[in-house]
PDB file of C-alpha atoms in Angstrom:
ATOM      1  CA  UNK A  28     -62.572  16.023  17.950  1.00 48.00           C
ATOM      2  CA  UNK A  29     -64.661  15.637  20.928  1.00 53.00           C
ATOM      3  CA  UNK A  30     -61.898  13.033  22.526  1.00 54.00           C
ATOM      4  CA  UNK A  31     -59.469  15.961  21.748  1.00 53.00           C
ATOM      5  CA  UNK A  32     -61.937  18.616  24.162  1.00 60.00           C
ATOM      6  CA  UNK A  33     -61.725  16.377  26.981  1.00 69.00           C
ATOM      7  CA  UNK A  34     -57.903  16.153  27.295  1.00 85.00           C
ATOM      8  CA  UNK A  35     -55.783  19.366  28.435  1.00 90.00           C
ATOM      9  CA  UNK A  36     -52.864  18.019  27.500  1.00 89.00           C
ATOM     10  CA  UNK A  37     -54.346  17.813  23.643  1.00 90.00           C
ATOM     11  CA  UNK A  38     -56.022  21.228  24.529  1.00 93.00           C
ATOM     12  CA  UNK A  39     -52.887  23.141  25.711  1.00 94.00           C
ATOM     13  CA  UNK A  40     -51.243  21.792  22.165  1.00 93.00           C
ATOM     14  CA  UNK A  41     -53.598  23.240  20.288  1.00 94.00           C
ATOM     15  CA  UNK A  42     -53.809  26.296  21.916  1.00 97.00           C
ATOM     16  CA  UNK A  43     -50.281  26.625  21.660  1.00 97.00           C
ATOM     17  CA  UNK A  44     -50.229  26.131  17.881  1.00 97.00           C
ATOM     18  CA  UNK A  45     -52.588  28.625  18.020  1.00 98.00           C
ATOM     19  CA  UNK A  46     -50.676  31.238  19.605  1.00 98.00           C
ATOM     20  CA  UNK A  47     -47.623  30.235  16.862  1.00 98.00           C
ATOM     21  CA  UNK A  48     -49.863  30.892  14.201  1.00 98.00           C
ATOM     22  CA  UNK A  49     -50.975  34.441  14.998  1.00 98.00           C
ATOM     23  CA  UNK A  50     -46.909  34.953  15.851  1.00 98.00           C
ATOM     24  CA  UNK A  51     -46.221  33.382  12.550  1.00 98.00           C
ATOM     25  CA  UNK A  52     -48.834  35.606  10.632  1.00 98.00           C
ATOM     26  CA  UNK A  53     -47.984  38.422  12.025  1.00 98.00           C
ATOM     27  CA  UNK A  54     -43.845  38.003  11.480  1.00 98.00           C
ATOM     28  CA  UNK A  55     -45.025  37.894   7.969  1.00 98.00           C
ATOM     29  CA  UNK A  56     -47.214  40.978   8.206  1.00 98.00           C
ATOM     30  CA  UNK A  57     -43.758  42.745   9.131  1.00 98.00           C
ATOM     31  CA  UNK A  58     -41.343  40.933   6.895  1.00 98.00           C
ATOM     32  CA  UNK A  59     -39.537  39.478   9.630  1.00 97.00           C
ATOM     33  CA  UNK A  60     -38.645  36.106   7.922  1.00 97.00           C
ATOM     34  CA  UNK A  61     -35.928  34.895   9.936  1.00 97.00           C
ATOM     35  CA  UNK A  62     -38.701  35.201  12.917  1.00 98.00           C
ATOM     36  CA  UNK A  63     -41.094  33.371  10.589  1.00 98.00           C
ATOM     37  CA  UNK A  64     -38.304  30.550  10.566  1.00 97.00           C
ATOM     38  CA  UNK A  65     -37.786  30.433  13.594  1.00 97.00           C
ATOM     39  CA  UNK A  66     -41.355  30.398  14.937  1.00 98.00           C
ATOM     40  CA  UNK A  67     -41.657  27.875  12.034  1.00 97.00           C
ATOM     41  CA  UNK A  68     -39.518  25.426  13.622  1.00 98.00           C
ATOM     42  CA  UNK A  69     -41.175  25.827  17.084  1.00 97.00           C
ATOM     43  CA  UNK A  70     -44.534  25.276  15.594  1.00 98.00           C
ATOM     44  CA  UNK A  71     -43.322  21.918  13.763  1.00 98.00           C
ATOM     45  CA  UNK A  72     -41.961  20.728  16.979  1.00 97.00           C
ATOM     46  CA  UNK A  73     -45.574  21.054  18.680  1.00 96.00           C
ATOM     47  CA  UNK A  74     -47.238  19.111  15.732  1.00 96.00           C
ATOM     48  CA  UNK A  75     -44.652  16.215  16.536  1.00 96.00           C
ATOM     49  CA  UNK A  76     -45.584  16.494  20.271  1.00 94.00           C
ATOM     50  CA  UNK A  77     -49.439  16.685  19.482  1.00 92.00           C
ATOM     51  CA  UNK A  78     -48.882  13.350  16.848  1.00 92.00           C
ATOM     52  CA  UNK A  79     -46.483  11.671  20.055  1.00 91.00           C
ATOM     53  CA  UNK A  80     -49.275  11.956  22.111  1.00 88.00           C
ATOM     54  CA  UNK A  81     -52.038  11.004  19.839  1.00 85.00           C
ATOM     55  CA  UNK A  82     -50.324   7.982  19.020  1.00 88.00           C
ATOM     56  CA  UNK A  83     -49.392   7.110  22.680  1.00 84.00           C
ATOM     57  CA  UNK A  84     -52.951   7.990  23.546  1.00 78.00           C
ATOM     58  CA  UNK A  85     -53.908   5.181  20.625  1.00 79.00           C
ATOM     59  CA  UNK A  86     -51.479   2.582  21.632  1.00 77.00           C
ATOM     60  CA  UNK A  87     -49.640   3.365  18.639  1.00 63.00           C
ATOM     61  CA  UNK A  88     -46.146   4.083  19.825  1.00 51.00           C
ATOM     62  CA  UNK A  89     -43.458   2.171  18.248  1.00 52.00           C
ATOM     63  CA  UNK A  90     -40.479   2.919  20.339  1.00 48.00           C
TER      64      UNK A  90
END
């Protein structure tokens, strides 16, 4: 976790998935499920960025 402090690039991931979070608990709050989907969708697409980078970070790409 303390690797993940020292890189913005990690940092502006997480603070993003933060953000979706609070947008995703809040569509729920208010019933709003096809915004829950759709911020859904946008949140899974960050956690495949954050894991791209991790594992490029690693020397784990495979491509």
């Amino acid at each position: 976790m303390k690797q993940s402090m020292n890189n913005p690039e990690l940092l502006q991931l997480m603070e993003k998935k933060q953000k979706l979070l609070l947008k995703i608990r809040a569509a729920i709050t208010l019933d709003r499920m096809d915004l829950v989907k759709e911020l859904s969708y946008e949140f899974q697409t960050v956690i495949v960025e954050e894991h791209k980078f991790k594992n490029k970070k690693n020397g784990k790409e495979s491509n």
